[in-house]
PDB file of C-alpha atoms in Angstrom:
ATOM      1  CA  ASP W   1      18.641   3.198 -23.224  1.00 83.00           C
ATOM      2  CA  THR W   2      17.769  -0.031 -21.444  1.00 89.00           C
ATOM      3  CA  VAL W   3      18.104   0.148 -17.668  1.00 89.00           C
ATOM      4  CA  SER W   4      18.715  -2.941 -15.520  1.00 92.00           C
ATOM      5  CA  VAL W   5      15.879  -3.589 -13.050  1.00 93.00           C
ATOM      6  CA  ALA W   6      18.259  -5.722 -10.970  1.00 94.00           C
ATOM      7  CA  ALA W   7      20.687  -2.802 -10.725  1.00 95.00           C
ATOM      8  CA  ILE W   8      17.925  -0.418  -9.664  1.00 96.00           C
ATOM      9  CA  GLN W   9      16.707  -2.884  -7.029  1.00 96.00           C
ATOM     10  CA  ALA W  10      20.248  -3.277  -5.700  1.00 97.00           C
ATOM     11  CA  GLU W  11      20.454   0.511  -5.275  1.00 97.00           C
ATOM     12  CA  LEU W  12      17.062   0.545  -3.553  1.00 98.00           C
ATOM     13  CA  ASP W  13      18.155  -2.198  -1.150  1.00 98.00           C
ATOM     14  CA  ALA W  14      21.366  -0.329  -0.341  1.00 98.00           C
ATOM     15  CA  ALA W  15      19.392   2.875   0.258  1.00 98.00           C
ATOM     16  CA  GLY W  16      17.049   0.893   2.529  1.00 97.00           C
ATOM     17  CA  ALA W  17      20.031  -0.281   4.577  1.00 97.00           C
ATOM     18  CA  ASN W  18      21.198   3.343   4.807  1.00 97.00           C
ATOM     19  CA  ALA W  19      17.747   4.378   6.054  1.00 97.00           C
ATOM     20  CA  ILE W  20      18.011   1.805   8.842  1.00 95.00           C
ATOM     21  CA  SER W  21      21.564   2.752   9.819  1.00 96.00           C
ATOM     22  CA  GLY W  22      20.945   6.494   9.508  1.00 95.00           C
ATOM     23  CA  SER W  23      24.065   6.905   7.388  1.00 94.00           C
ATOM     24  CA  GLY W  24      24.405   7.371   3.621  1.00 93.00           C
ATOM     25  CA  SER W  25      22.030   8.306   0.823  1.00 95.00           C
ATOM     26  CA  THR W  26      18.413   7.155   0.885  1.00 97.00           C
ATOM     27  CA  GLU W  27      17.642   8.405  -2.645  1.00 97.00           C
ATOM     28  CA  VAL W  28      17.796   6.430  -5.885  1.00 97.00           C
ATOM     29  CA  TYR W  29      17.616   8.255  -9.228  1.00 97.00           C
ATOM     30  CA  VAL W  30      16.676   6.482 -12.469  1.00 96.00           C
ATOM     31  CA  PRO W  31      17.531   8.406 -15.679  1.00 94.00           C
ATOM     32  CA  ARG W  32      15.650   8.359 -18.953  1.00 94.00           C
ATOM     33  CA  GLY W  33      15.339   4.983 -20.606  1.00 95.00           C
ATOM     34  CA  SER W  34      13.314   1.804 -20.274  1.00 94.00           C
ATOM     35  CA  ALA W  35      13.232  -1.378 -18.221  1.00 93.00           C
ATOM     36  CA  THR W  36      11.118  -4.503 -17.814  1.00 91.00           C
ATOM     37  CA  GLY W  37      10.271  -6.051 -14.447  1.00 90.00           C
ATOM     38  CA  SER W  38       9.125  -4.953 -11.018  1.00 90.00           C
ATOM     39  CA  LEU W  39      10.626  -3.068  -8.072  1.00 94.00           C
ATOM     40  CA  ALA W  40      10.169  -2.932  -4.302  1.00 95.00           C
ATOM     41  CA  VAL W  41      10.844   0.337  -2.479  1.00 97.00           C
ATOM     42  CA  PRO W  42      12.021  -0.152   1.147  1.00 98.00           C
ATOM     43  CA  SER W  43      11.096   2.000   4.145  1.00 98.00           C
ATOM     44  CA  GLY W  44      12.607   5.462   4.210  1.00 97.00           C
ATOM     45  CA  VAL W  45      13.732   5.375   0.560  1.00 98.00           C
ATOM     46  CA  ARG W  46      12.943   7.920  -2.151  1.00 98.00           C
ATOM     47  CA  LEU W  47      12.819   6.547  -5.715  1.00 98.00           C
ATOM     48  CA  ILE W  48      13.092   9.370  -8.266  1.00 98.00           C
ATOM     49  CA  MET W  49      12.418   8.405 -11.873  1.00 97.00           C
ATOM     50  CA  SER W  50      12.907  10.619 -14.906  1.00 96.00           C
ATOM     51  CA  GLU W  51       9.703  11.547 -16.698  1.00 94.00           C
ATOM     52  CA  GLN W  52      11.343   9.886 -19.720  1.00 95.00           C
ATOM     53  CA  PHE W  53      11.779   6.566 -17.892  1.00 96.00           C
ATOM     54  CA  THR W  54       9.249   3.809 -18.678  1.00 95.00           C
ATOM     55  CA  MET W  55       9.069   0.528 -16.828  1.00 92.00           C
ATOM     56  CA  THR W  56       7.135  -2.272 -18.521  1.00 90.00           C
ATOM     57  CA  THR W  57       5.826  -4.751 -15.991  1.00 85.00           C
ATOM     58  CA  PRO W  58       5.242  -8.419 -16.887  1.00 75.00           C
ATOM     59  CA  GLY W  59       2.550  -8.655 -14.184  1.00 60.00           C
ATOM     60  CA  THR W  60       3.098  -9.827 -10.607  1.00 53.00           C
ATOM     61  CA  ALA W  61       0.994 -10.653  -7.540  1.00 47.00           C
ATOM     62  CA  PHE W  62      -1.560  -7.940  -6.812  1.00 49.00           C
ATOM     63  CA  GLY W  63      -0.421  -6.114  -9.963  1.00 58.00           C
ATOM     64  CA  ALA W  64       2.711  -4.586  -8.500  1.00 75.00           C
ATOM     65  CA  GLY W  65       4.888  -2.867 -11.065  1.00 88.00           C
ATOM     66  CA  ILE W  66       6.391  -1.057  -8.093  1.00 93.00           C
ATOM     67  CA  SER W  67       5.518  -2.069  -4.546  1.00 93.00           C
ATOM     68  CA  MET W  68       5.795  -0.608  -1.061  1.00 96.00           C
ATOM     69  CA  VAL W  69       5.010  -3.606   1.117  1.00 96.00           C
ATOM     70  CA  GLY W  70       5.378  -4.358   4.824  1.00 97.00           C
ATOM     71  CA  THR W  71       5.352  -7.724   6.598  1.00 97.00           C
ATOM     72  CA  GLU W  72       3.302  -9.533   9.240  1.00 97.00           C
ATOM     73  CA  GLY W  73       4.763 -11.081  12.381  1.00 97.00           C
ATOM     74  CA  ALA W  74       3.477 -12.575  15.628  1.00 96.00           C
ATOM     75  CA  SER W  75      -0.271 -12.923  16.157  1.00 97.00           C
ATOM     76  CA  THR W  76      -2.404 -13.198  19.284  1.00 98.00           C
ATOM     77  CA  ASP W  77      -6.134 -13.749  19.714  1.00 98.00           C
ATOM     78  CA  LEU W  78      -8.375 -11.251  21.460  1.00 98.00           C
ATOM     79  CA  THR W  79      -9.982 -12.580  24.637  1.00 98.00           C
ATOM     80  CA  ALA W  80     -12.839 -10.061  24.631  1.00 97.00           C
ATOM     81  CA  ASP W  81     -14.762  -8.158  21.980  1.00 97.00           C
ATOM     82  CA  ALA W  82     -13.204  -4.811  21.044  1.00 97.00           C
ATOM     83  CA  SER W  83     -15.688  -1.993  20.556  1.00 95.00           C
ATOM     84  CA  LYS W  84     -15.762   0.796  18.010  1.00 95.00           C
ATOM     85  CA  TYR W  85     -13.958   3.917  19.326  1.00 96.00           C
ATOM     86  CA  GLY W  86     -12.264   1.868  22.071  1.00 97.00           C
ATOM     87  CA  LYS W  87      -8.485   2.035  22.437  1.00 98.00           C
ATOM     88  CA  VAL W  88      -7.827  -1.012  24.667  1.00 98.00           C
ATOM     89  CA  VAL W  89      -7.778  -4.605  23.417  1.00 98.00           C
ATOM     90  CA  ALA W  90      -7.473  -7.654  25.668  1.00 98.00           C
ATOM     91  CA  VAL W  91      -5.280 -10.411  24.222  1.00 98.00           C
ATOM     92  CA  THR W  92      -4.166 -13.962  24.942  1.00 98.00           C
ATOM     93  CA  SER W  93      -0.446 -13.070  24.975  1.00 97.00           C
ATOM     94  CA  THR W  94       1.745  -9.985  24.567  1.00 97.00           C
ATOM     95  CA  THR W  95       4.907 -11.971  23.861  1.00 96.00           C
ATOM     96  CA  GLY W  96       6.730 -10.421  20.905  1.00 95.00           C
ATOM     97  CA  PHE W  97       4.814  -7.128  21.158  1.00 97.00           C
ATOM     98  CA  ALA W  98       6.254  -3.859  22.488  1.00 98.00           C
ATOM     99  CA  VAL W  99       5.327  -0.207  22.907  1.00 98.00           C
ATOM    100  CA  GLY W 100       5.849   1.582  19.600  1.00 97.00           C
ATOM    101  CA  ASN W 101       4.989  -1.463  17.458  1.00 98.00           C
ATOM    102  CA  TRP W 102       2.503  -1.210  14.617  1.00 98.00           C
ATOM    103  CA  VAL W 103      -0.254  -3.802  14.785  1.00 98.00           C
ATOM    104  CA  MET W 104      -3.208  -4.882  12.679  1.00 97.00           C
ATOM    105  CA  ILE W 105      -6.507  -5.525  14.443  1.00 96.00           C
ATOM    106  CA  ARG W 106      -8.755  -7.792  12.400  1.00 94.00           C
ATOM    107  CA  ASP W 107     -11.379 -10.512  12.450  1.00 92.00           C
ATOM    108  CA  ASN W 108     -13.079 -12.769   9.918  1.00 88.00           C
ATOM    109  CA  ASP W 109     -16.129 -10.566   9.385  1.00 79.00           C
ATOM    110  CA  TYR W 110     -16.148  -9.516   5.743  1.00 74.00           C
ATOM    111  CA  VAL W 111     -17.956  -6.297   4.878  1.00 63.00           C
ATOM    112  CA  ASN W 112     -19.015  -4.585   1.647  1.00 54.00           C
ATOM    113  CA  GLY W 113     -20.717  -7.628   0.200  1.00 54.00           C
ATOM    114  CA  GLY W 114     -18.120 -10.051   1.521  1.00 54.00           C
ATOM    115  CA  VAL W 115     -15.254  -8.421  -0.359  1.00 59.00           C
ATOM    116  CA  ALA W 116     -13.376  -6.405   2.274  1.00 67.00           C
ATOM    117  CA  PRO W 117     -12.067  -7.896   5.537  1.00 77.00           C
ATOM    118  CA  ASN W 118     -12.646  -6.151   8.845  1.00 87.00           C
ATOM    119  CA  LEU W 119      -9.203  -4.741   9.728  1.00 92.00           C
ATOM    120  CA  GLU W 120      -7.201  -1.618  10.532  1.00 94.00           C
ATOM    121  CA  LEU W 121      -3.723  -0.499  11.570  1.00 96.00           C
ATOM    122  CA  ALA W 122      -2.781   1.164  14.859  1.00 96.00           C
ATOM    123  CA  LYS W 123       0.250   1.703  17.077  1.00 97.00           C
ATOM    124  CA  ILE W 124       0.802   0.361  20.599  1.00 98.00           C
ATOM    125  CA  ILE W 125       1.277   3.109  23.207  1.00 98.00           C
ATOM    126  CA  SER W 126       1.178   0.957  26.350  1.00 98.00           C
ATOM    127  CA  ILE W 127       0.965  -2.648  27.547  1.00 98.00           C
ATOM    128  CA  SER W 128      -0.412  -3.568  30.971  1.00 97.00           C
ATOM    129  CA  SER W 129      -0.530  -7.292  31.669  1.00 96.00           C
ATOM    130  CA  LEU W 130      -2.671  -8.640  28.797  1.00 98.00           C
ATOM    131  CA  ASN W 131      -4.282  -5.304  27.916  1.00 98.00           C
ATOM    132  CA  VAL W 132      -2.877  -3.356  24.973  1.00 98.00           C
ATOM    133  CA  THR W 133      -3.638   0.346  24.508  1.00 98.00           C
ATOM    134  CA  LEU W 134      -3.621   1.723  20.966  1.00 98.00           C
ATOM    135  CA  ASP W 135      -2.835   5.230  19.774  1.00 97.00           C
ATOM    136  CA  ARG W 136      -6.399   5.872  18.560  1.00 94.00           C
ATOM    137  CA  GLY W 137      -9.925   4.536  18.780  1.00 96.00           C
ATOM    138  CA  LEU W 138     -10.971   1.643  16.576  1.00 96.00           C
ATOM    139  CA  PHE W 139     -13.009   2.317  13.451  1.00 92.00           C
ATOM    140  CA  THR W 140     -15.375  -0.600  14.042  1.00 90.00           C
ATOM    141  CA  ASP W 141     -16.200  -3.573  16.316  1.00 93.00           C
ATOM    142  CA  TYR W 142     -14.132  -6.778  16.447  1.00 95.00           C
ATOM    143  CA  THR W 143     -15.617  -9.906  17.983  1.00 94.00           C
ATOM    144  CA  VAL W 144     -14.089 -13.029  19.484  1.00 96.00           C
ATOM    145  CA  ALA W 145     -16.819 -15.065  17.778  1.00 94.00           C
ATOM    146  CA  ASN W 146     -15.450 -13.894  14.422  1.00 92.00           C
ATOM    147  CA  GLY W 147     -11.835 -14.755  15.288  1.00 94.00           C
ATOM    148  CA  ALA W 148     -10.652 -11.289  16.365  1.00 96.00           C
ATOM    149  CA  ARG W 149      -6.875 -11.056  16.691  1.00 96.00           C
ATOM    150  CA  MET W 150      -3.938  -8.653  16.865  1.00 98.00           C
ATOM    151  CA  VAL W 151      -1.082  -9.089  14.382  1.00 98.00           C
ATOM    152  CA  LEU W 152       2.374  -7.536  14.665  1.00 98.00           C
ATOM    153  CA  VAL W 153       3.209  -5.473  11.577  1.00 98.00           C
ATOM    154  CA  THR W 154       6.484  -4.119  10.242  1.00 97.00           C
ATOM    155  CA  PRO W 155       5.149  -1.564   7.768  1.00 97.00           C
ATOM    156  CA  CYS W 156       6.880  -0.087   4.779  1.00 98.00           C
ATOM    157  CA  GLU W 157       7.230   3.353   6.333  1.00 97.00           C
ATOM    158  CA  LYS W 158       7.800   6.724   4.687  1.00 97.00           C
ATOM    159  CA  ALA W 159       8.772   5.351   1.264  1.00 98.00           C
ATOM    160  CA  ARG W 160       8.411   7.763  -1.649  1.00 98.00           C
ATOM    161  CA  ILE W 161       8.160   7.513  -5.434  1.00 98.00           C
ATOM    162  CA  GLU W 162       8.461  10.414  -7.877  1.00 98.00           C
ATOM    163  CA  GLY W 163       7.947  10.565 -11.646  1.00 97.00           C
ATOM    164  CA  GLY W 164       8.293   7.773 -14.156  1.00 96.00           C
ATOM    165  CA  VAL W 165       5.848   5.815 -16.292  1.00 96.00           C
ATOM    166  CA  ILE W 166       4.612   2.271 -15.669  1.00 94.00           C
ATOM    167  CA  GLN W 167       3.286   0.439 -18.724  1.00 91.00           C
ATOM    168  CA  VAL W 168       1.329  -2.822 -18.615  1.00 87.00           C
ATOM    169  CA  PRO W 169       1.549  -4.725 -21.936  1.00 83.00           C
ATOM    170  CA  THR W 170      -1.637  -5.621 -23.778  1.00 78.00           C
ATOM    171  CA  GLY W 171      -2.794  -9.122 -22.910  1.00 75.00           C
ATOM    172  CA  VAL W 172      -1.281  -9.123 -19.415  1.00 75.00           C
ATOM    173  CA  SER W 173      -4.301  -9.451 -17.115  1.00 73.00           C
ATOM    174  CA  THR W 174      -2.287  -9.473 -13.859  1.00 74.00           C
ATOM    175  CA  GLY W 175      -0.400  -6.256 -14.559  1.00 74.00           C
ATOM    176  CA  GLY W 176      -0.939  -3.126 -12.516  1.00 83.00           C
ATOM    177  CA  GLY W 177       0.888  -0.053 -11.351  1.00 90.00           C
ATOM    178  CA  ILE W 178       1.879   0.676  -7.764  1.00 93.00           C
ATOM    179  CA  LEU W 179       0.892  -1.497  -4.795  1.00 92.00           C
ATOM    180  CA  PHE W 180       0.795  -0.242  -1.210  1.00 95.00           C
ATOM    181  CA  ASP W 181       0.314  -3.092   1.294  1.00 95.00           C
ATOM    182  CA  LEU W 182       0.977  -2.510   4.994  1.00 97.00           C
ATOM    183  CA  ALA W 183       2.434   0.846   4.000  1.00 97.00           C
ATOM    184  CA  VAL W 184       2.417   3.818   6.370  1.00 97.00           C
ATOM    185  CA  GLY W 185       3.291   7.419   5.499  1.00 97.00           C
ATOM    186  CA  ALA W 186       4.027   6.579   1.838  1.00 97.00           C
ATOM    187  CA  ARG W 187       3.851   9.151  -0.957  1.00 98.00           C
ATOM    188  CA  VAL W 188       3.787   9.159  -4.773  1.00 98.00           C
ATOM    189  CA  ASP W 189       4.199  12.292  -6.891  1.00 98.00           C
ATOM    190  CA  GLY W 190       3.719  12.609 -10.633  1.00 97.00           C
ATOM    191  CA  THR W 191       3.788   8.919 -11.618  1.00 97.00           C
ATOM    192  CA  LYS W 192       1.760   7.735 -14.633  1.00 96.00           C
ATOM    193  CA  VAL W 193       0.351   4.230 -15.162  1.00 94.00           C
ATOM    194  CA  TYR W 194      -1.079   2.882 -18.456  1.00 91.00           C
ATOM    195  CA  GLY W 195      -2.628  -0.289 -19.827  1.00 85.00           C
ATOM    196  CA  MET W 196      -4.054  -2.302 -16.902  1.00 83.00           C
ATOM    197  CA  SER W 197      -6.566  -5.070 -17.531  1.00 76.00           C
ATOM    198  CA  ASP W 198      -8.265  -6.411 -14.385  1.00 74.00           C
ATOM    199  CA  LEU W 199      -6.211  -4.618 -11.725  1.00 79.00           C
ATOM    200  CA  ALA W 200      -5.572  -1.061 -10.542  1.00 87.00           C
ATOM    201  CA  GLY W 201      -3.109   1.628 -11.460  1.00 90.00           C
ATOM    202  CA  PHE W 202      -2.697   2.471  -7.771  1.00 93.00           C
ATOM    203  CA  ALA W 203      -3.810  -0.223  -5.288  1.00 91.00           C
ATOM    204  CA  LEU W 204      -3.865   0.551  -1.565  1.00 92.00           C
ATOM    205  CA  ARG W 205      -4.589  -2.307   0.837  1.00 91.00           C
ATOM    206  CA  ARG W 206      -4.035  -2.472   4.599  1.00 93.00           C
ATOM    207  CA  SER W 207      -2.278   0.903   4.502  1.00 95.00           C
ATOM    208  CA  GLN W 208      -2.477   4.222   6.335  1.00 95.00           C
ATOM    209  CA  ALA W 209      -1.548   7.880   5.753  1.00 96.00           C
ATOM    210  CA  VAL W 210      -0.764   7.562   2.032  1.00 97.00           C
ATOM    211  CA  ALA W 211      -0.605  10.603  -0.266  1.00 97.00           C
ATOM    212  CA  LEU W 212      -0.870  10.638  -4.069  1.00 97.00           C
ATOM    213  CA  GLU W 213      -0.284  13.914  -5.896  1.00 98.00           C
ATOM    214  CA  ASP W 214      -0.332  14.784  -9.605  1.00 98.00           C
ATOM    215  CA  CYS W 215      -0.659  11.104 -10.602  1.00 97.00           C
ATOM    216  CA  TYR W 216      -2.385   9.816 -13.723  1.00 96.00           C
ATOM    217  CA  VAL W 217      -3.761   6.427 -14.723  1.00 93.00           C
ATOM    218  CA  ALA W 218      -5.327   5.601 -18.094  1.00 89.00           C
ATOM    219  CA  ASP W 219      -6.191   3.235 -20.927  1.00 79.00           C
ATOM    220  CA  GLY W 220      -7.731   0.042 -19.626  1.00 74.00           C
ATOM    221  CA  GLN W 221      -7.403  -2.831 -22.077  1.00 73.00           C
ATOM    222  CA  ASP W 222     -11.136  -3.180 -22.789  1.00 63.00           C
ATOM    223  CA  GLN W 223     -11.366  -0.593 -25.558  1.00 56.00           C
ATOM    224  CA  THR W 224     -14.863  -1.708 -26.648  1.00 59.00           C
ATOM    225  CA  SER W 225     -16.568   0.055 -23.739  1.00 58.00           C
ATOM    226  CA  VAL W 226     -16.740   3.706 -22.715  1.00 51.00           C
ATOM    227  CA  ALA W 227     -14.981   2.838 -19.479  1.00 54.00           C
ATOM    228  CA  GLY W 228     -11.965   0.597 -20.139  1.00 60.00           C
ATOM    229  CA  LYS W 229     -11.563  -2.649 -18.269  1.00 70.00           C
ATOM    230  CA  ALA W 230      -9.372  -1.658 -15.321  1.00 80.00           C
ATOM    231  CA  TYR W 231      -9.417   0.302 -12.075  1.00 84.00           C
ATOM    232  CA  GLY W 232      -7.803   3.644 -11.422  1.00 88.00           C
ATOM    233  CA  TYR W 233      -7.256   4.210  -7.697  1.00 92.00           C
ATOM    234  CA  ALA W 234      -8.375   1.279  -5.518  1.00 89.00           C
ATOM    235  CA  VAL W 235      -8.498   1.901  -1.753  1.00 90.00           C
ATOM    236  CA  TYR W 236      -9.567  -1.213   0.165  1.00 85.00           C
ATOM    237  CA  ASP W 237      -8.800  -3.796   2.896  1.00 86.00           C
ATOM    238  CA  GLY W 238      -8.896  -1.392   5.826  1.00 87.00           C
ATOM    239  CA  SER W 239      -6.808   1.416   4.309  1.00 90.00           C
ATOM    240  CA  SER W 240      -7.370   4.823   5.917  1.00 90.00           C
ATOM    241  CA  ASP W 241      -6.213   8.438   5.743  1.00 93.00           C
ATOM    242  CA  VAL W 242      -5.558   8.310   1.999  1.00 95.00           C
ATOM    243  CA  TYR W 243      -5.168  11.646   0.217  1.00 96.00           C
ATOM    244  CA  LEU W 244      -5.420  12.218  -3.544  1.00 96.00           C
ATOM    245  CA  THR W 245      -4.502  15.682  -4.848  1.00 96.00           C
ATOM    246  CA  ARG W 246      -4.754  16.676  -8.520  1.00 96.00           C
ATOM    247  CA  CYS W 247      -4.900  13.004  -9.593  1.00 95.00           C
ATOM    248  CA  ASP W 248      -6.773  12.023 -12.751  1.00 93.00           C
ATOM    249  CA  GLN W 249      -7.820   8.960 -14.731  1.00 90.00           C
ATOM    250  CA  TYR W 250      -9.104   8.189 -18.224  1.00 87.00           C
ATOM    251  CA  ASN W 251     -10.843   5.269 -19.970  1.00 82.00           C
ATOM    252  CA  LEU W 252     -11.122   3.031 -16.916  1.00 81.00           C
ATOM    253  CA  ARG W 253     -13.879   1.101 -15.200  1.00 77.00           C
ATOM    254  CA  GLU W 254     -13.914   2.955 -11.861  1.00 77.00           C
ATOM    255  CA  SER W 255     -11.941   3.863  -8.747  1.00 80.00           C
ATOM    256  CA  PRO W 256     -13.357   1.776  -5.870  1.00 74.00           C
ATOM    257  CA  VAL W 257     -12.960   3.099  -2.337  1.00 67.00           C
TER     258      VAL W 257
END
């Protein structure tokens, strides 16, 4: 049976509103069948797909067949270098920031051969004048000379996906599986992704505390090589605390971390 992607997304949006209000169901179940398109799972929502449900994705930005994506807000420059392991950052302005907010600390220093930006997520635990204290020490140094700044983040928090199959059609180079971007506390269980070309089955960027369990990704489109042309599990752009349990891949290029 063909399932309407628009109808599924409408249910997900309604469940997201319920998660915010604290009233009503936050679960969406998709029965066996097929659909074509892409979905976005809001914070606090659990998407449960039948193992006999296959979603064919036409290919979207960052290869998101299904996405769990947060948003950026206000930004303020750092007025002093922030050191590795330090918890306090000095900023130009704290307007728009509050205790309990998630923030992204970043600068324009690109690491790993110029591919990955210098950034990480943290939570504000106190604000004193123009000094902001974070909930943990920084992973690395951030310098004013490299444009260090603090960005307000509204993450996609505690979203969950279970089951289902994501299929990327042959010839679609921008197709991928599941994208986590500015996601915190997300989880995926038992989802399978097939047929990527240049992108990943599971792509994690700018995310924290993400768990993947019993997932599978396979069959890159370059069938002329031992390792097919695609990535399995890609963890990059400052993502941290990512846990993979009993996850496997087959006929892919690699899983870059």
